[in-house]
Amino acid sequence: MTKSRGASLFVVLIVYLAAFFTGLLIYNFFYDTPLAAFFLADIAATLIVWFFGIIFKNASMYDPYWSVAPIILFIAFILINSKLDVINLLYLLLFCFWGVRLTLNWIISWPGLRHQDWRYTMLRQKNQKLWFMTNLFGINMVPTLFVFASMVPAYFASASSNNLNILTVFGAAVCTAAVLLQIISDSQMLSFRKNTKNTGKNMQEGLWKYSRHPNYLGEISFWWGVWIMQISVLPKIWWTIGAPVLMTLLFVYISIPMMEKRLLESKKGYKEYQKNTSMLILLPKK
């Protein structure tokens, strides 16, 4: 069954439905304190996905959670506040634009349960004794915590009675540009990889000529846009800036170093490319 891509996607769908209903059940126990209830529901849903990842011996079961959970969470934010005003509609459209694209990208590129992300395999081989904790916290729980923290600005903004303004529009524009940046960079990388002449070579074309990780720049920028939209209607809750800062740190100090270590070992000329090309911001070559 795990050798079939279609069957694998069906299994993931069933697992995520189980995670959703588990989260809903947990929320109903703590609904008097909504934000805490959402947090506990998110944790419970993550544990379900992690558990089935162990059953199927594939930590990649968690991968689509990153892009699916924010959409579900924000719909829940709207329902709990019983209102769909302009800023909530704008947020919802942006989360769907970002999340659906990212999820579809994962579906298209995922071979099925027979395949596990190389990073997870590397972490398991590196320290088998710590794999249980690495899988539970490093692969499943930590990303959930980071994404939930990044959703907190949207939670407060969704309950605000203030009208959107020019800064709100700017934040929405940042989110939109961020997703477009991801679409373009992912498309360029996909075309590069499809060409068999590029096997073993390093991508240095299009946006990748000006940034080593334009797709990660898009991801980080999206969450900054989410925060800018919140600060535009609730400037007093400025401390939520910690959310996009945490997301930035996650990519700069964990995701990118892990990816670059592998690229240095597998891609010819990557060290030179690393020296001459900006890590994130789109800049001319040195």
XYZ file of C-alpha atoms in Angstrom:
286
model
C 0.000 0.000 0.000
C 2.785 2.439 0.833
C 4.258 1.861 -2.639
C 1.202 3.406 -4.287
C 1.230 7.195 -4.423
C -2.556 7.404 -4.616
C -3.004 5.074 -1.644
C -0.385 7.040 0.299
C -2.277 10.302 -0.264
C -5.498 8.607 0.844
C -3.800 7.429 4.053
C -2.558 10.964 4.732
C -6.079 12.320 4.161
C -7.564 9.862 6.686
C -4.835 10.644 9.220
C -5.434 14.385 8.882
C -9.169 13.957 9.284
C -8.475 12.014 12.487
C -6.154 14.833 13.599
C -8.826 17.438 12.838
C -11.560 15.713 14.834
C -9.161 15.067 17.715
C -8.286 18.758 17.772
C -11.977 19.657 17.656
C -12.666 17.377 20.606
C -9.861 18.905 22.655
C -11.012 22.428 21.788
C -14.485 21.689 23.130
C -12.979 20.882 26.537
C -11.261 24.269 26.861
C -13.395 26.608 24.728
C -13.775 29.106 27.599
C -10.211 30.286 26.887
C -10.135 30.287 23.051
C -6.452 30.941 22.353
C -5.325 28.283 24.852
C -7.981 25.918 23.465
C -6.694 26.427 19.908
C -3.150 25.809 21.112
C -4.041 22.547 22.873
C -6.095 21.399 19.891
C -3.133 22.103 17.607
C -0.835 20.083 19.874
C -3.313 17.186 20.006
C -3.685 17.136 16.215
C 0.096 17.135 15.840
C 0.391 14.151 18.177
C -2.071 12.193 16.027
C -0.028 12.923 12.892
C 3.196 12.019 14.729
C 1.674 8.749 15.997
C 0.650 7.624 12.525
C 4.047 8.696 11.217
C 5.495 6.099 13.604
C 2.923 3.491 12.502
C 3.855 3.965 8.852
C 7.544 4.479 9.670
C 7.621 7.781 7.819
C 8.119 11.154 9.529
C 7.111 12.906 6.289
C 3.524 12.257 7.360
C 3.866 15.630 9.099
C 5.061 17.630 6.067
C 1.694 18.989 4.818
C 0.682 19.970 8.362
C 2.743 23.158 7.982
C 0.498 24.487 5.206
C -2.847 22.901 6.144
C -3.099 23.836 9.843
C -3.024 27.666 9.392
C -6.039 27.586 7.063
C -8.053 25.464 9.503
C -6.958 27.616 12.441
C -7.924 30.882 10.810
C -11.334 29.569 9.763
C -11.774 28.620 13.429
C -10.726 32.153 14.460
C -13.460 33.584 12.224
C -16.080 31.182 13.565
C -15.249 31.877 17.216
C -15.562 35.630 16.594
C -18.710 35.154 14.481
C -17.705 37.735 11.904
C -16.330 37.876 8.394
C -15.357 41.504 7.875
C -12.983 42.848 5.257
C -9.745 42.168 7.153
C -10.830 38.626 8.046
C -11.770 37.939 4.437
C -8.439 39.341 3.306
C -6.555 37.156 5.790
C -8.554 34.091 4.744
C -7.823 34.639 1.061
C -4.121 35.094 1.781
C -3.872 31.989 3.972
C -5.681 29.955 1.316
C -3.469 31.357 -1.457
C -0.357 30.485 0.537
C -1.520 27.187 2.038
C -3.242 25.639 -0.979
C -0.262 26.418 -3.220
C 2.210 24.971 -0.731
C 0.085 21.872 -0.169
C -0.400 21.281 -3.902
C 3.346 21.699 -4.394
C 3.894 19.020 -1.755
C 1.315 16.673 -3.339
C 2.891 17.046 -6.784
C 6.441 16.424 -5.581
C 5.773 13.741 -2.913
C 6.427 10.181 -4.177
C 4.354 8.610 -1.394
C 4.880 6.834 1.915
C 7.758 4.879 0.434
C 9.706 8.140 0.531
C 10.871 10.069 3.593
C 12.429 13.536 3.532
C 16.232 13.216 3.394
C 16.594 15.469 6.449
C 14.613 13.095 8.638
C 16.573 10.095 7.411
C 19.814 11.934 8.109
C 18.723 12.839 11.642
C 17.755 9.238 12.362
C 21.034 7.864 11.044
C 22.996 10.488 12.940
C 21.660 9.393 16.331
C 19.349 6.392 16.444
C 18.997 6.591 20.237
C 17.605 10.119 20.090
C 15.347 9.464 17.112
C 12.157 9.129 19.173
C 12.661 12.586 20.724
C 13.966 14.107 17.486
C 10.919 12.860 15.622
C 8.414 13.974 18.252
C 9.860 17.387 19.040
C 12.290 18.383 16.279
C 10.216 17.231 13.290
C 6.637 17.472 14.560
C 6.185 19.598 17.657
C 8.671 22.455 17.099
C 7.314 23.403 13.642
C 3.771 23.293 15.057
C 4.798 25.666 17.853
C 6.484 28.049 15.416
C 3.506 28.121 13.062
C 1.033 28.551 15.917
C 3.089 31.447 17.282
C 3.036 32.989 13.802
C -0.766 32.676 13.749
C -1.182 34.644 16.988
C -1.064 38.068 15.212
C -3.836 36.881 12.882
C -5.856 35.693 15.897
C -5.805 39.137 17.502
C -6.441 40.933 14.219
C -9.425 38.693 13.449
C -11.135 39.874 16.655
C -10.357 43.562 16.106
C -13.145 46.007 15.321
C -10.766 48.486 13.695
C -11.012 49.139 9.965
C -8.206 48.277 7.598
C -5.915 51.064 6.403
C -3.011 51.651 4.049
C -0.654 49.664 6.297
C -3.071 46.715 6.177
C -2.999 46.841 2.387
C 0.788 46.994 2.491
C 0.925 43.904 4.719
C -1.413 42.060 2.361
C 0.796 43.094 -0.567
C 3.847 41.687 1.253
C 2.010 38.365 1.754
C 0.945 38.248 -1.892
C 4.428 39.101 -3.175
C 5.881 36.449 -0.839
C 3.670 33.708 -2.288
C 4.435 34.834 -5.853
C 8.133 34.706 -4.976
C 7.692 31.108 -3.814
C 5.719 30.157 -6.926
C 8.317 31.596 -9.294
C 11.360 30.214 -7.454
C 9.807 26.735 -7.074
C 8.819 26.708 -10.748
C 12.336 27.688 -11.801
C 13.858 24.984 -9.600
C 11.438 22.346 -10.925
C 12.298 23.191 -14.539
C 16.003 23.051 -13.699
C 15.714 19.621 -12.089
C 13.657 18.197 -14.952
C 16.549 18.809 -17.327
C 18.785 15.739 -17.059
C 21.757 17.834 -18.190
C 21.631 19.590 -14.827
C 22.075 16.440 -12.724
C 24.671 17.140 -10.034
C 24.803 20.818 -10.960
C 23.822 23.781 -8.827
C 20.894 26.024 -9.727
C 22.087 29.577 -10.445
C 19.423 30.868 -12.787
C 16.409 33.167 -12.454
C 15.778 34.270 -8.889
C 18.393 31.783 -7.710
C 21.005 33.975 -9.349
C 20.332 36.668 -6.743
C 19.488 34.559 -3.679
C 20.531 31.080 -2.564
C 17.103 30.526 -1.022
C 14.439 32.739 -2.668
C 11.731 30.215 -1.701
C 12.669 30.566 1.981
C 12.714 34.346 1.578
C 9.130 34.066 0.361
C 8.120 31.942 3.359
C 9.673 34.304 5.886
C 8.213 37.375 4.145
C 4.713 35.891 4.238
C 4.715 35.757 8.036
C 6.076 39.283 8.279
C 3.153 40.372 6.106
C 0.732 38.615 8.474
C 2.211 40.578 11.379
C 2.161 43.903 9.504
C -1.556 43.422 8.863
C -2.141 42.880 12.585
C -0.045 45.859 13.683
C -2.018 48.042 11.251
C -5.249 47.497 13.209
C -3.817 46.731 16.668
C -0.582 48.753 17.044
C -0.650 48.417 20.847
C -0.024 44.675 20.588
C 3.380 45.289 19.034
C 5.009 42.457 21.018
C 3.592 39.937 18.554
C 6.609 40.869 16.418
C 8.200 37.919 18.195
C 6.199 35.643 15.865
C 7.850 36.607 12.538
C 11.203 36.978 14.322
C 10.948 33.347 15.501
C 10.039 32.200 11.991
C 13.027 34.078 10.575
C 15.360 32.472 13.126
C 13.968 29.021 12.308
C 14.974 29.340 8.674
C 18.221 31.264 9.116
C 19.681 29.103 11.876
C 18.106 25.675 11.308
C 16.566 25.063 7.873
C 19.127 26.903 5.729
C 22.290 25.581 7.458
C 20.958 22.012 7.220
C 20.141 22.444 3.534
C 23.454 24.108 2.706
C 25.481 21.401 4.410
C 23.899 18.850 2.099
C 24.303 21.055 -0.985
C 27.999 21.581 -0.258
C 28.425 17.800 -0.253
C 26.312 17.044 -3.311
C 26.417 20.000 -5.713
C 29.446 20.908 -7.771
C 30.471 24.548 -7.401
C 28.142 25.264 -4.484
C 30.918 26.634 -2.288
C 31.765 29.290 -4.875
C 28.063 30.033 -5.370
C 27.729 30.392 -1.600
C 30.531 32.961 -1.470
C 29.180 35.083 -4.301
C 25.412 34.929 -3.737
C 23.236 36.434 -1.019
C 21.725 33.886 1.385
C 18.190 35.336 1.435
C 17.709 38.895 0.184
C 17.649 39.257 -3.608
C 20.937 41.043 -4.361
C 23.364 41.212 -7.305
C 26.240 38.737 -7.188
C 29.346 39.900 -5.381
